[in-house]
Amino acid sequence: MSLHIPCPNCGSRPVEEFLYGEISTVPDSITDADARDVDRAFMHNNPEGAQIERWFHVFGCRRWLTMRRDTRTDEVIGTSWRGY
Amino acid sequence: MVIVGGGGHGLATAYYLATRHGITNVAVLERKYIGAGNSGRNTTIIRSNYGIPEAVRFYQRSLELYQSLEAETERWVMHKQKGLLNLAVSEASLRTERARAAVNAAFGARTDFVTPKECKEICPQLDLTGGGVWPVLGGSYHHEGATARHDRVVWAFAEGAMRRGVHVHQKVAVTGLMKEGDKVTGVETTAGPISAKAVVGAVGGHVTTLAALAGVRLPIRTHPLQAFVTNHYELAFNVIAASPPLLFYMSQTARGEMLIGAEIDRQPSYSYRSGYHFLQNCSQRALTLFPFMRNLRVLRQWTGVCDMSPDYSPIMGLTGVEGFYVTTGWGTWGFKAIPAGGEQMAELVATGKVPELIAPFALDRFAKDRTMADRGSAGTH
Ligand SMILES: Cc1cc2nc3c(=O)[nH]c(=O)nc-3n(C[C@H](O)[C@H](O)[C@H](O)COP(=O)(O)OP(=O)(O)OC[C@H]3O[C@@H](n4cnc5c(N)ncnc54)[C@H](O)[C@@H]3O)c2cc1C
Ligand SMILES: [Zn+2]
C-alpha cells in the first residue's frame, strides 16, 4: 500500500491528495553568508530516518499539517497542526 | 583506492581504473550484493537524446561505449539497438522534440524530427488519436536508442575488474570515513578499516548519508521510482516508445514482457514499497497511446530509490574534501551513463585532473550559478 497521511482534519488519506513541503534548514556550522545562501537554495538534509515535514492537503481541507515520518519505511510517527 | 557501492557506476570506475590506467589496488565495497541497488532495478534504456550540449556529448560517449561493451568485456550483456521514439502530444512538447533533434544533430547524437505518419510507421501499435484525448502531433526518433540486460552489465564490469586484480567485497558496508585533518584517508567498514589514497562514493540513493561522513552537503533528494512489467505479448514491439508529456515510457523485454516506467514518487523516501496508485496512473496514461495493452496483465512491480539532483543532471567528481569523490545525481537516468561515468571517474581519480567531458557536471556548479538544467530530457528514464 502506498503512503497514507493521517490528516488531523480529514483522517487517513492517500498521499496523492497532498503536496509535500520540505523544511529546509542550513546548518549553524556554515557561517559564510554566501555559503549559507547556496545551501539554502540547493542543499538538502535528505535524512535516512525520522524527518519533520509539512504537507498541504490540496484535495481535502486545504490546510498545512506538520508530520514526522521515518523515510526508511514511510512509517508515520505523528501529525499535528502545530508549526515546528 | 576504495570505491563504495557495487552498482554499475562503482564497478565501471574500478574496471576502467584497471584497464585504462593499470590501477588494480582497488577495493569495491558493496553492503548487499552487486547490482542490489538501482543498477539491478532499472528499465535498461540507453540513449543520448538529451537537451543540452554538455549532456548530449557525455551520453553519446556512453552510448558508444555500450555498443562495443560486449566485444571489449567478452561478455554478452544482451545489448540491442532498437531506436527510441519520443511522442509529442502537445504543442509545447512538439517544440521540445524539434529542438531536441536540432541539438542532438549539432552535438553528435542521431535524432530526427518525425511526423505522426512516420511515428506510426516506426511503431505500428501506436494509436495516433491518443484515445481521442492525446492525439500524437509528431515526435523525435533517436536511431541509436538501445537496451541491455542490467545485471549482466553489472557482472561484466565486475568480472572484468576482478580478472585484473580488483577486489569486489559483497556484504561489506562502509560505516565511517577515516580522516587526517580535512583529508579523507580511508574507510571504516563492517569488516574493519581500509586506508586509501582516494575514496569514491558510488552509493546511489544513499549518497547523502555517506557524504555527510566527510562533511559534504549535497543538493540531492532521494525519491522512489517504480516500474512494472506485464505478461507476455507477441515479440513484435521493436522500438522503445516514450511520451515525455505523458510521463511514461515502455519497451519489450527479450522474454516478451512489456516493461513500463514513469516518474518518481513526489515525496522523498528510502522506502522500497510499491503502490497501486502508481500502477493505476501510469497504465492509464500508457493506454491512451497503446490501447493494445488493455489485454495484458501486470506481472511484477518494483521500486528503486533514486539520487535526484535539482537540475536533473549528474554530479561527478571533486567534493571539496581531499581524497573524497562522488558520482551521483544519477536519479532515474544513470544506467545509460555507467560506461562513460566509470571511464571519466577513473580518469579523474587516476590523473587528478578533471576530464573535460565531465567538468560541467561538477558539484561546485551550484555555488557558481552554472546549473545544467535538463529536466525535459532526464525526466523519467
Ligand atoms: C525503476 C527504475 C528505472 C530506471 N530506468 C532507467 C533507464 O531506463 N535508463 C537509465 O539510464 N537509468 C534508469 N534508472 C536509473 C539507474 O538505474 C541508476 O541511475 C543507476 O543504476 C545508478 O547506478 P549507481 O551505481 O550509481 O547506483 P546503484 O546501482 O544504486 O548502486 C549503489 C550501491 O551502493 C550500495 N551501498 C549503499 N550504501 C553503501 C554503504 N554504506 N556501503 C557499501 N555499499 C553501499 C548499495 O547497496 C548499491 O548496491 C532507473 C532507476 C529505477 C529505480
Ligand atoms: Zn485534510
Short mmCIF file of C-alpha atoms and ligand atoms in Angstrom, two decimals:
data_model
loop_
_atom_site.label_atom_id
_atom_site.label_comp_id
_atom_site.label_asym_id
_atom_site.label_seq_id
_atom_site.Cartn_x
_atom_site.Cartn_y
_atom_site.Cartn_z
CA MET A 1 0.00 0.00 0.00
CA SER A 2 1.28 3.44 -0.81
CA LEU A 3 1.82 6.12 1.78
CA HIS A 4 -1.29 7.37 3.60
CA ILE A 5 -1.24 10.59 5.58
CA PRO A 6 -3.37 10.96 8.70
CA CYS A 7 -4.75 14.47 8.28
CA PRO A 8 -5.88 15.74 11.70
CA ASN A 9 -8.99 17.09 10.00
CA CYS A 10 -9.88 14.52 7.32
CA GLY A 11 -8.42 11.29 8.60
CA SER A 12 -6.13 8.90 6.73
CA ARG A 13 -5.93 9.90 3.05
CA PRO A 14 -3.67 8.75 0.18
CA VAL A 15 -0.51 10.76 -0.42
CA GLU A 16 -1.75 11.78 -3.88
CA GLU A 17 -4.14 14.25 -2.21
CA PHE A 18 -1.27 16.18 -0.64
CA LEU A 19 1.57 18.48 -1.62
CA TYR A 20 4.91 17.86 0.07
CA GLY A 21 6.67 20.74 1.80
CA GLU A 22 10.27 20.36 2.87
CA ILE A 23 11.50 22.17 5.95
CA SER A 24 14.95 23.24 4.86
CA THR A 25 17.49 24.20 7.43
CA VAL A 26 21.02 25.50 6.96
CA PRO A 27 23.44 24.02 9.49
CA ASP A 28 24.86 26.50 12.01
CA SER A 29 28.34 25.26 11.11
CA ILE A 30 28.05 27.14 7.80
CA THR A 31 28.82 30.74 8.74
CA ASP A 32 29.80 32.45 5.49
CA ALA A 33 26.79 34.41 4.17
CA ASP A 34 27.21 33.32 0.53
CA ALA A 35 27.73 29.71 1.52
CA ARG A 36 24.53 29.89 3.57
CA ASP A 37 22.64 31.20 0.54
CA VAL A 38 23.91 28.36 -1.66
CA ASP A 39 22.97 25.84 0.99
CA ARG A 40 19.50 27.34 1.42
CA ALA A 41 18.91 27.32 -2.35
CA PHE A 42 20.22 23.88 -3.25
CA MET A 43 21.23 21.56 -0.42
CA HIS A 44 19.00 19.06 1.35
CA ASN A 45 19.24 17.23 4.66
CA ASN A 46 17.69 14.16 3.00
CA PRO A 47 17.92 12.05 6.17
CA GLU A 48 17.62 8.27 6.28
CA GLY A 49 15.35 8.11 9.29
CA ALA A 50 12.94 10.41 11.11
CA GLN A 51 12.16 13.70 9.40
CA ILE A 52 9.77 16.53 10.23
CA GLU A 53 7.97 17.81 7.16
CA ARG A 54 4.94 19.80 6.08
CA TRP A 55 2.07 18.59 3.90
CA PHE A 56 -0.67 20.66 2.27
CA HIS A 57 -3.97 18.85 1.89
CA VAL A 58 -4.77 20.14 -1.63
CA PHE A 59 -7.68 17.81 -2.35
CA GLY A 60 -9.09 17.98 1.16
CA CYS A 61 -9.28 20.61 3.87
CA ARG A 62 -6.60 22.78 2.19
CA ARG A 63 -4.55 23.27 5.32
CA TRP A 64 -0.88 22.66 6.09
CA LEU A 65 -0.09 19.98 8.61
CA THR A 66 3.15 19.00 10.29
CA MET A 67 4.20 15.38 10.20
CA ARG A 68 7.03 13.23 11.45
CA ARG A 69 7.88 10.30 9.18
CA ASP A 70 10.59 7.66 9.05
CA THR A 71 11.91 7.96 5.50
CA ARG A 72 13.32 4.41 5.56
CA THR A 73 9.92 2.78 5.99
CA ASP A 74 7.42 5.61 5.36
CA GLU A 75 6.06 4.93 8.84
CA VAL A 76 4.15 7.99 10.06
CA ILE A 77 5.26 8.77 13.60
CA GLY A 78 2.78 11.58 14.19
CA THR A 79 0.96 14.61 12.79
CA SER A 80 -0.27 17.89 14.22
CA TRP A 81 -1.47 21.29 13.10
CA ARG A 82 1.25 23.00 15.02
CA GLY A 83 4.23 24.56 13.41
CA TYR A 84 7.70 23.32 14.10
CA MET B 1 41.73 3.08 -3.74
CA VAL B 2 38.32 2.33 -2.31
CA ILE B 3 35.06 2.52 -4.20
CA VAL B 4 31.96 2.49 -2.04
CA GLY B 5 28.98 0.84 -3.74
CA GLY B 6 28.87 -2.13 -6.09
CA GLY B 7 26.40 -0.71 -8.56
CA GLY B 8 27.17 -0.06 -12.20
CA HIS B 9 28.98 3.22 -11.54
CA GLY B 10 31.27 1.89 -8.82
CA LEU B 11 32.16 -1.27 -10.73
CA ALA B 12 32.68 0.55 -14.04
CA THR B 13 35.00 3.00 -12.28
CA ALA B 14 37.02 0.06 -10.95
CA TYR B 15 37.01 -1.61 -14.38
CA TYR B 16 38.38 1.47 -16.15
CA LEU B 17 40.93 2.13 -13.40
CA ALA B 18 42.26 -1.38 -14.07
CA THR B 19 42.01 -1.46 -17.86
CA ARG B 20 42.86 2.12 -18.80
CA HIS B 21 45.21 3.16 -16.03
CA GLY B 22 46.71 -0.11 -14.79
CA ILE B 23 45.50 0.66 -11.25
CA THR B 24 44.37 -2.61 -9.68
CA ASN B 25 44.98 -2.00 -5.98
CA VAL B 26 41.29 -1.20 -5.73
CA ALA B 27 38.53 -2.48 -3.46
CA VAL B 28 34.86 -2.16 -4.34
CA LEU B 29 32.76 -2.45 -1.17
CA GLU B 30 29.11 -3.40 -1.51
CA ARG B 31 26.91 -3.79 1.53
CA LYS B 32 24.43 -6.19 -0.11
CA TYR B 33 25.22 -7.93 -3.40
CA ILE B 34 26.44 -6.26 -6.59
CA GLY B 35 23.55 -4.80 -8.55
CA ALA B 36 21.28 -4.77 -5.48
CA GLY B 37 20.62 -1.05 -5.95
CA ASN B 38 19.20 0.79 -8.92
CA SER B 39 21.61 -0.85 -11.34
CA GLY B 40 19.63 -4.06 -10.97
CA ARG B 41 16.21 -2.38 -10.86
CA ASN B 42 16.10 -0.05 -13.83
CA THR B 43 14.29 -0.27 -17.13
CA THR B 44 17.61 -0.53 -19.04
CA ILE B 45 17.17 2.26 -21.56
CA ILE B 46 20.29 3.62 -23.25
CA ARG B 47 20.08 6.83 -25.25
CA SER B 48 21.83 10.13 -25.82
CA ASN B 49 18.94 12.33 -26.99
CA TYR B 50 19.37 14.90 -24.25
CA GLY B 51 18.53 18.59 -24.49
CA ILE B 52 21.77 20.43 -23.68
CA PRO B 53 25.13 20.17 -25.49
CA GLU B 54 27.14 19.02 -22.46
CA ALA B 55 24.72 16.16 -21.81
CA VAL B 56 24.43 15.05 -25.45
CA ARG B 57 28.22 14.77 -25.68
CA PHE B 58 28.55 12.85 -22.44
CA TYR B 59 25.70 10.40 -23.08
CA GLN B 60 26.78 9.86 -26.69
CA ARG B 61 30.18 8.77 -25.37
CA SER B 62 28.42 6.35 -23.03
CA LEU B 63 26.13 5.03 -25.77
CA GLU B 64 29.15 4.30 -27.96
CA LEU B 65 30.99 2.54 -25.12
CA TYR B 66 27.87 0.38 -24.67
CA GLN B 67 27.90 -0.51 -28.38
CA SER B 68 31.38 -2.01 -28.01
CA LEU B 69 30.97 -3.33 -24.45
CA GLU B 70 30.36 -6.98 -25.43
CA ALA B 71 33.43 -7.05 -27.67
CA GLU B 72 35.52 -5.33 -25.01
CA THR B 73 34.48 -7.41 -21.99
CA GLU B 74 33.80 -10.65 -23.90
CA ARG B 75 30.55 -10.90 -22.01
CA TRP B 76 27.04 -10.98 -23.51
CA VAL B 77 25.04 -8.15 -21.96
CA MET B 78 22.11 -8.53 -24.38
CA HIS B 79 22.76 -5.12 -25.89
CA LYS B 80 20.18 -4.41 -28.57
CA GLN B 81 19.74 -1.29 -30.66
CA LYS B 82 16.02 -0.62 -31.03
CA GLY B 83 15.62 3.08 -31.74
CA LEU B 84 13.70 5.36 -29.41
CA LEU B 85 10.54 7.23 -30.34
CA ASN B 86 9.59 10.30 -28.29
CA LEU B 87 5.92 11.12 -28.81
CA ALA B 88 4.65 14.70 -28.56
CA VAL B 89 1.01 15.19 -27.61
CA SER B 90 1.02 18.95 -27.06
CA GLU B 91 2.34 21.96 -28.96
CA ALA B 92 4.90 22.60 -26.24
CA SER B 93 6.26 19.06 -26.35
CA LEU B 94 6.33 19.20 -30.16
CA ARG B 95 8.59 22.24 -29.93
CA THR B 96 10.74 20.42 -27.39
CA GLU B 97 11.18 17.44 -29.72
CA ARG B 98 12.06 19.72 -32.64
CA ALA B 99 14.69 21.47 -30.51
CA ARG B 100 15.96 18.12 -29.28
CA ALA B 101 16.51 16.85 -32.83
CA ALA B 102 18.45 20.01 -33.67
CA VAL B 103 20.67 20.00 -30.57
CA ASN B 104 21.30 16.25 -30.98
CA ALA B 105 22.39 16.68 -34.60
CA ALA B 106 24.71 19.51 -33.60
CA PHE B 107 26.44 17.59 -30.80
CA GLY B 108 26.74 14.07 -32.17
CA ALA B 109 23.52 12.14 -31.50
CA ARG B 110 21.38 10.85 -34.37
CA THR B 111 17.83 12.10 -33.81
CA ASP B 112 15.22 13.06 -36.45
CA PHE B 113 12.09 15.14 -36.04
CA VAL B 114 9.24 12.96 -37.32
CA THR B 115 5.59 13.41 -38.40
CA PRO B 116 2.66 11.44 -36.94
CA LYS B 117 2.62 9.24 -40.06
CA GLU B 118 6.29 8.40 -39.55
CA CYS B 119 5.63 7.66 -35.87
CA LYS B 120 3.02 5.11 -36.91
CA GLU B 121 5.42 3.52 -39.40
CA ILE B 122 8.09 3.19 -36.72
CA CYS B 123 5.62 1.86 -34.15
CA PRO B 124 2.53 0.20 -35.69
CA GLN B 125 0.93 -0.48 -32.26
CA LEU B 126 0.56 3.27 -31.66
CA ASP B 127 -2.93 4.82 -31.61
CA LEU B 128 -2.33 8.20 -33.27
CA THR B 129 -5.60 9.59 -31.89
CA GLY B 130 -4.33 9.05 -28.32
CA GLY B 131 -7.69 7.60 -27.35
CA GLY B 132 -9.30 10.81 -28.61
CA VAL B 133 -7.65 12.68 -25.73
CA TRP B 134 -3.97 13.00 -26.56
CA PRO B 135 -3.57 12.97 -30.38
CA VAL B 136 0.04 12.48 -31.47
CA LEU B 137 1.32 15.65 -33.13
CA GLY B 138 4.73 14.30 -34.05
CA GLY B 139 7.89 13.39 -32.24
CA SER B 140 11.56 12.61 -32.47
CA TYR B 141 13.22 9.37 -33.44
CA HIS B 142 16.57 8.60 -31.86
CA HIS B 143 18.22 5.97 -34.08
CA GLU B 144 20.75 4.60 -31.61
CA GLY B 145 18.40 4.15 -28.64
CA ALA B 146 19.08 0.72 -27.14
CA THR B 147 18.60 -1.59 -24.16
CA ALA B 148 20.92 -4.01 -22.37
CA ARG B 149 20.32 -6.52 -19.60
CA HIS B 150 21.05 -4.53 -16.42
CA ASP B 151 22.54 -7.17 -14.15
CA ARG B 152 24.67 -8.58 -16.96
CA VAL B 153 26.17 -5.11 -17.37
CA VAL B 154 26.98 -5.05 -13.65
CA TRP B 155 28.53 -8.53 -13.83
CA ALA B 156 30.54 -7.74 -16.97
CA PHE B 157 32.23 -4.78 -15.28
CA ALA B 158 32.73 -6.70 -12.03
CA GLU B 159 34.28 -9.72 -13.73
CA GLY B 160 36.44 -7.58 -15.99
CA ALA B 161 37.75 -5.66 -12.99
CA MET B 162 38.31 -8.79 -10.88
CA ARG B 163 40.19 -10.60 -13.65
CA ARG B 164 42.72 -7.78 -13.50
CA GLY B 165 43.11 -7.90 -9.75
CA VAL B 166 40.42 -5.59 -8.33
CA HIS B 167 38.77 -6.87 -5.15
CA VAL B 168 34.99 -6.82 -5.02
CA HIS B 169 33.67 -7.42 -1.49
CA GLN B 170 29.99 -8.11 -1.11
CA LYS B 171 28.22 -7.85 2.26
CA VAL B 172 30.72 -5.25 3.42
CA ALA B 173 29.19 -1.91 4.39
CA VAL B 174 31.08 1.34 4.80
CA THR B 175 30.16 2.76 8.20
CA GLY B 176 32.60 5.64 8.55
CA LEU B 177 35.37 7.60 6.87
CA MET B 178 38.92 7.86 8.21
CA LYS B 179 40.25 11.40 8.25
CA GLU B 180 43.51 13.22 8.80
CA GLY B 181 42.70 16.87 9.29
CA ASP B 182 40.34 17.76 6.46
CA LYS B 183 41.52 14.90 4.29
CA VAL B 184 39.77 11.56 3.79
CA THR B 185 42.32 8.77 4.14
CA GLY B 186 40.24 5.62 4.18
CA VAL B 187 37.04 3.93 5.25
CA GLU B 188 35.69 2.14 8.31
CA THR B 189 33.71 -0.93 7.34
CA THR B 190 31.81 -3.81 8.91
CA ALA B 191 34.91 -5.89 8.08
CA GLY B 192 37.45 -3.46 9.52
CA PRO B 193 39.25 -0.29 8.38
CA ILE B 194 40.91 0.19 4.97
CA SER B 195 43.20 3.10 4.25
CA ALA B 196 43.10 4.57 0.76
CA LYS B 197 44.53 7.41 -1.30
CA ALA B 198 41.10 8.03 -2.79
CA VAL B 199 37.57 7.12 -1.73
CA VAL B 200 34.89 7.24 -4.40
CA GLY B 201 31.25 7.34 -3.26
CA ALA B 202 29.04 5.48 -5.76
CA VAL B 203 26.16 4.55 -3.47
CA GLY B 204 23.11 5.65 -5.45
CA GLY B 205 20.25 6.98 -3.33
CA HIS B 206 22.27 6.65 -0.11
CA VAL B 207 24.86 9.26 -1.07
CA THR B 208 23.69 11.93 1.39
CA THR B 209 24.47 9.70 4.36
CA LEU B 210 27.92 8.76 3.04
CA ALA B 211 28.86 12.32 2.06
CA ALA B 212 27.80 13.60 5.48
CA LEU B 213 30.56 11.44 6.99
CA ALA B 214 33.02 13.57 5.02
CA GLY B 215 31.23 16.77 5.99
CA VAL B 216 29.96 17.29 2.43
CA ARG B 217 26.42 18.61 1.85
CA LEU B 218 24.73 17.63 -1.40
CA PRO B 219 21.84 19.01 -3.44
CA ILE B 220 20.32 15.53 -3.53
CA ARG B 221 16.92 14.28 -2.50
CA THR B 222 16.19 10.57 -2.54
CA HIS B 223 12.93 9.61 -4.24
CA PRO B 224 11.39 6.22 -5.00
CA LEU B 225 10.90 5.30 -8.65
CA GLN B 226 8.62 2.45 -9.62
CA ALA B 227 8.29 0.30 -12.72
CA PHE B 228 6.31 -2.75 -13.79
CA VAL B 229 6.15 -5.49 -16.40
CA THR B 230 3.16 -7.16 -17.99
CA ASN B 231 2.75 -10.74 -19.04
CA HIS B 232 3.89 -11.94 -22.46
CA TYR B 233 2.95 -10.14 -25.66
CA GLU B 234 3.94 -11.35 -29.12
CA LEU B 235 7.54 -10.32 -29.84
CA ALA B 236 6.54 -7.50 -32.16
CA PHE B 237 7.12 -4.29 -30.21
CA ASN B 238 10.51 -3.42 -31.63
CA VAL B 239 11.06 0.18 -30.61
CA ILE B 240 11.42 1.99 -27.28
CA ALA B 241 8.44 4.33 -27.00
CA ALA B 242 8.19 7.30 -24.67
CA SER B 243 5.99 10.28 -24.17
CA PRO B 244 7.68 12.94 -22.06
CA PRO B 245 4.48 14.99 -21.59
CA LEU B 246 2.54 11.89 -20.54
CA LEU B 247 5.43 10.82 -18.29
CA PHE B 248 5.69 7.19 -19.29
CA TYR B 249 7.91 5.05 -21.46
CA MET B 250 7.99 1.40 -22.46
CA SER B 251 9.86 -1.30 -24.29
CA GLN B 252 9.59 -5.04 -24.72
CA THR B 253 11.96 -7.37 -22.91
CA ALA B 254 13.57 -10.38 -24.59
CA ARG B 255 11.02 -12.52 -22.75
CA GLY B 256 8.15 -10.62 -24.35
CA GLU B 257 7.03 -8.65 -21.30
CA MET B 258 6.07 -5.01 -21.76
CA LEU B 259 8.31 -3.02 -19.42
CA ILE B 260 6.84 0.29 -18.33
CA GLY B 261 8.12 3.13 -16.22
CA ALA B 262 7.05 6.60 -15.23
CA GLU B 263 8.05 9.49 -13.00
CA ILE B 264 9.30 9.45 -9.40
CA ASP B 265 7.08 9.41 -6.32
CA ARG B 266 6.75 13.03 -5.20
CA GLN B 267 7.81 12.57 -1.57
CA PRO B 268 11.45 11.92 -0.72
CA SER B 269 11.79 8.43 0.73
CA TYR B 270 14.13 5.48 1.06
CA SER B 271 11.25 3.02 1.14
CA TYR B 272 11.11 0.26 -1.46
CA ARG B 273 7.34 -0.07 -1.12
CA SER B 274 5.41 -0.14 -4.40
CA GLY B 275 1.87 1.16 -4.65
CA TYR B 276 -1.37 0.69 -6.51
CA HIS B 277 -1.73 4.40 -7.33
CA PHE B 278 1.37 4.28 -9.46
CA LEU B 279 0.07 1.31 -11.42
CA GLN B 280 -3.28 2.98 -11.93
CA ASN B 281 -1.91 6.36 -13.05
CA CYS B 282 0.85 5.01 -15.20
CA SER B 283 -1.18 2.38 -17.03
CA GLN B 284 -3.97 4.86 -17.65
CA ARG B 285 -1.55 7.17 -19.44
CA ALA B 286 0.16 4.37 -21.34
CA LEU B 287 -3.19 3.03 -22.56
CA THR B 288 -4.10 6.33 -24.24
CA LEU B 289 -1.36 5.79 -26.82
CA PHE B 290 -1.14 1.99 -26.67
CA PRO B 291 -4.63 0.53 -26.27
CA PHE B 292 -3.39 -2.96 -27.21
CA MET B 293 -2.09 -3.27 -23.64
CA ARG B 294 -5.64 -3.40 -22.35
CA ASN B 295 -5.49 -7.16 -22.80
CA LEU B 296 -2.28 -7.60 -20.83
CA ARG B 297 -1.91 -8.24 -17.12
CA VAL B 298 0.52 -6.80 -14.64
CA LEU B 299 3.08 -9.41 -13.69
CA ARG B 300 5.51 -7.65 -11.36
CA GLN B 301 6.08 -4.22 -9.88
CA TRP B 302 9.11 -2.90 -8.00
CA THR B 303 10.86 0.20 -6.71
CA GLY B 304 14.32 1.72 -6.56
CA VAL B 305 15.46 4.77 -4.57
CA CYS B 306 16.98 7.48 -6.73
CA ASP B 307 19.51 10.24 -6.05
CA MET B 308 17.67 13.18 -7.63
CA SER B 309 19.59 16.39 -8.39
CA PRO B 310 17.83 19.75 -8.66
CA ASP B 311 18.77 20.30 -12.33
CA TYR B 312 18.23 16.69 -13.39
CA SER B 313 21.88 16.34 -14.35
CA PRO B 314 24.54 14.14 -12.74
CA ILE B 315 27.10 15.31 -10.18
CA MET B 316 30.54 13.81 -10.77
CA GLY B 317 33.96 14.48 -9.38
CA LEU B 318 35.56 16.55 -6.64
CA THR B 319 33.73 17.34 -3.42
CA GLY B 320 35.94 19.99 -1.89
CA VAL B 321 37.30 17.39 0.55
CA GLU B 322 40.66 15.98 -0.47
CA GLY B 323 40.62 12.25 -1.10
CA PHE B 324 36.83 12.06 -1.37
CA TYR B 325 35.00 11.91 -4.71
CA VAL B 326 31.38 11.27 -5.62
CA THR B 327 29.48 10.09 -8.63
CA THR B 328 25.82 10.82 -8.01
CA GLY B 329 22.77 12.68 -9.23
CA TRP B 330 22.06 9.66 -11.41
CA GLY B 331 18.44 9.84 -10.41
CA THR B 332 16.20 7.98 -12.82
CA TRP B 333 18.61 8.17 -15.75
CA GLY B 334 22.01 6.78 -14.76
CA PHE B 335 22.03 3.27 -16.23
CA LYS B 336 22.88 4.56 -19.68
CA ALA B 337 25.72 6.55 -18.11
CA ILE B 338 27.51 3.63 -16.49
CA PRO B 339 30.33 3.16 -19.06
CA ALA B 340 31.16 6.84 -19.58
CA GLY B 341 30.61 7.68 -15.92
CA GLY B 342 33.04 4.92 -14.93
CA GLU B 343 35.55 5.84 -17.59
CA GLN B 344 35.59 9.52 -16.65
CA MET B 345 35.65 8.99 -12.88
CA ALA B 346 38.55 6.56 -13.32
CA GLU B 347 40.45 9.15 -15.32
CA LEU B 348 39.81 11.80 -12.68
CA VAL B 349 40.93 9.61 -9.79
CA ALA B 350 43.94 8.23 -11.68
CA THR B 351 45.28 11.53 -13.05
CA GLY B 352 43.96 14.03 -10.54
CA LYS B 353 42.70 16.18 -13.42
CA VAL B 354 39.03 16.76 -14.13
CA PRO B 355 38.28 15.41 -17.63
CA GLU B 356 36.69 17.94 -19.99
CA LEU B 357 33.67 15.74 -20.65
CA ILE B 358 32.52 15.82 -17.01
CA ALA B 359 33.82 19.23 -15.92
CA PRO B 360 30.36 20.82 -16.47
CA PHE B 361 28.86 18.29 -14.03
CA ALA B 362 30.98 19.25 -11.02
CA LEU B 363 29.37 19.75 -7.62
CA ASP B 364 30.55 23.35 -7.41
CA ARG B 365 28.31 24.32 -10.35
CA PHE B 366 25.55 25.11 -7.86
CA ALA B 367 27.63 27.66 -5.99
CA LYS B 368 28.76 29.12 -9.32
CA ASP B 369 25.24 29.51 -10.75
CA ARG B 370 26.04 27.10 -13.58
CA THR B 371 23.30 24.52 -13.19
CA MET B 372 22.81 22.09 -16.08
CA ALA B 373 19.03 22.19 -16.32
CA ASP B 374 17.74 19.37 -18.50
CA ARG B 375 14.60 18.09 -16.83
CA GLY B 376 12.78 17.68 -20.13
CA SER B 377 15.34 15.07 -21.16
CA ALA B 378 16.18 13.26 -17.96
CA GLY B 379 12.62 13.30 -16.61
CA THR B 380 11.75 9.66 -16.45
CA HIS B 381 14.41 7.30 -17.77
C1 LIG C 1 12.72 1.73 -11.68
C2 LIG C 1 13.93 2.40 -12.26
C3 LIG C 1 14.05 2.55 -13.63
C4 LIG C 1 15.18 3.16 -14.19
N1 LIG C 1 15.30 3.20 -15.55
C5 LIG C 1 16.42 3.69 -16.12
C6 LIG C 1 16.59 3.63 -17.54
O1 LIG C 1 15.75 3.11 -18.27
N2 LIG C 1 17.74 4.16 -18.06
C7 LIG C 1 18.70 4.72 -17.28
O2 LIG C 1 19.69 5.21 -17.83
N3 LIG C 1 18.58 4.76 -15.92
C8 LIG C 1 17.47 4.24 -15.33
N4 LIG C 1 17.33 4.25 -13.95
C9 LIG C 1 18.39 4.87 -13.13
C10 LIG C 1 19.57 3.91 -12.92
O3 LIG C 1 19.11 2.66 -12.51
C11 LIG C 1 20.53 4.48 -11.85
O4 LIG C 1 20.80 5.83 -12.09
C12 LIG C 1 21.86 3.73 -11.83
O5 LIG C 1 21.65 2.35 -11.76
C13 LIG C 1 22.72 4.21 -10.69
O6 LIG C 1 23.83 3.35 -10.54
P1 LIG C 1 24.79 3.51 -9.28
O7 LIG C 1 25.89 2.56 -9.47
O8 LIG C 1 25.11 4.96 -9.12
O9 LIG C 1 23.88 3.16 -8.02
P2 LIG C 1 23.27 1.76 -7.51
O10 LIG C 1 23.12 0.79 -8.60
O11 LIG C 1 22.07 2.08 -6.69
O12 LIG C 1 24.42 1.19 -6.58
C14 LIG C 1 24.72 1.71 -5.32
C15 LIG C 1 25.16 0.57 -4.43
O13 LIG C 1 25.75 1.09 -3.24
C16 LIG C 1 25.44 0.21 -2.18
N5 LIG C 1 25.63 0.94 -0.93
C17 LIG C 1 24.89 1.96 -0.42
N6 LIG C 1 25.41 2.39 0.73
C18 LIG C 1 26.51 1.64 0.99
C19 LIG C 1 27.47 1.61 2.04
N7 LIG C 1 27.42 2.45 3.09
N8 LIG C 1 28.49 0.70 1.97
C20 LIG C 1 28.57 -0.16 0.92
N9 LIG C 1 27.68 -0.17 -0.09
C21 LIG C 1 26.67 0.72 -0.07
C22 LIG C 1 24.01 -0.23 -2.47
O14 LIG C 1 23.70 -1.45 -1.82
C23 LIG C 1 24.01 -0.34 -4.00
O15 LIG C 1 24.26 -1.65 -4.46
C24 LIG C 1 16.20 3.67 -13.35
C25 LIG C 1 16.08 3.53 -11.96
C26 LIG C 1 14.98 2.88 -11.40
C27 LIG C 1 14.88 2.72 -9.92
ZN ZN C 2 -7.30 17.45 5.47
#
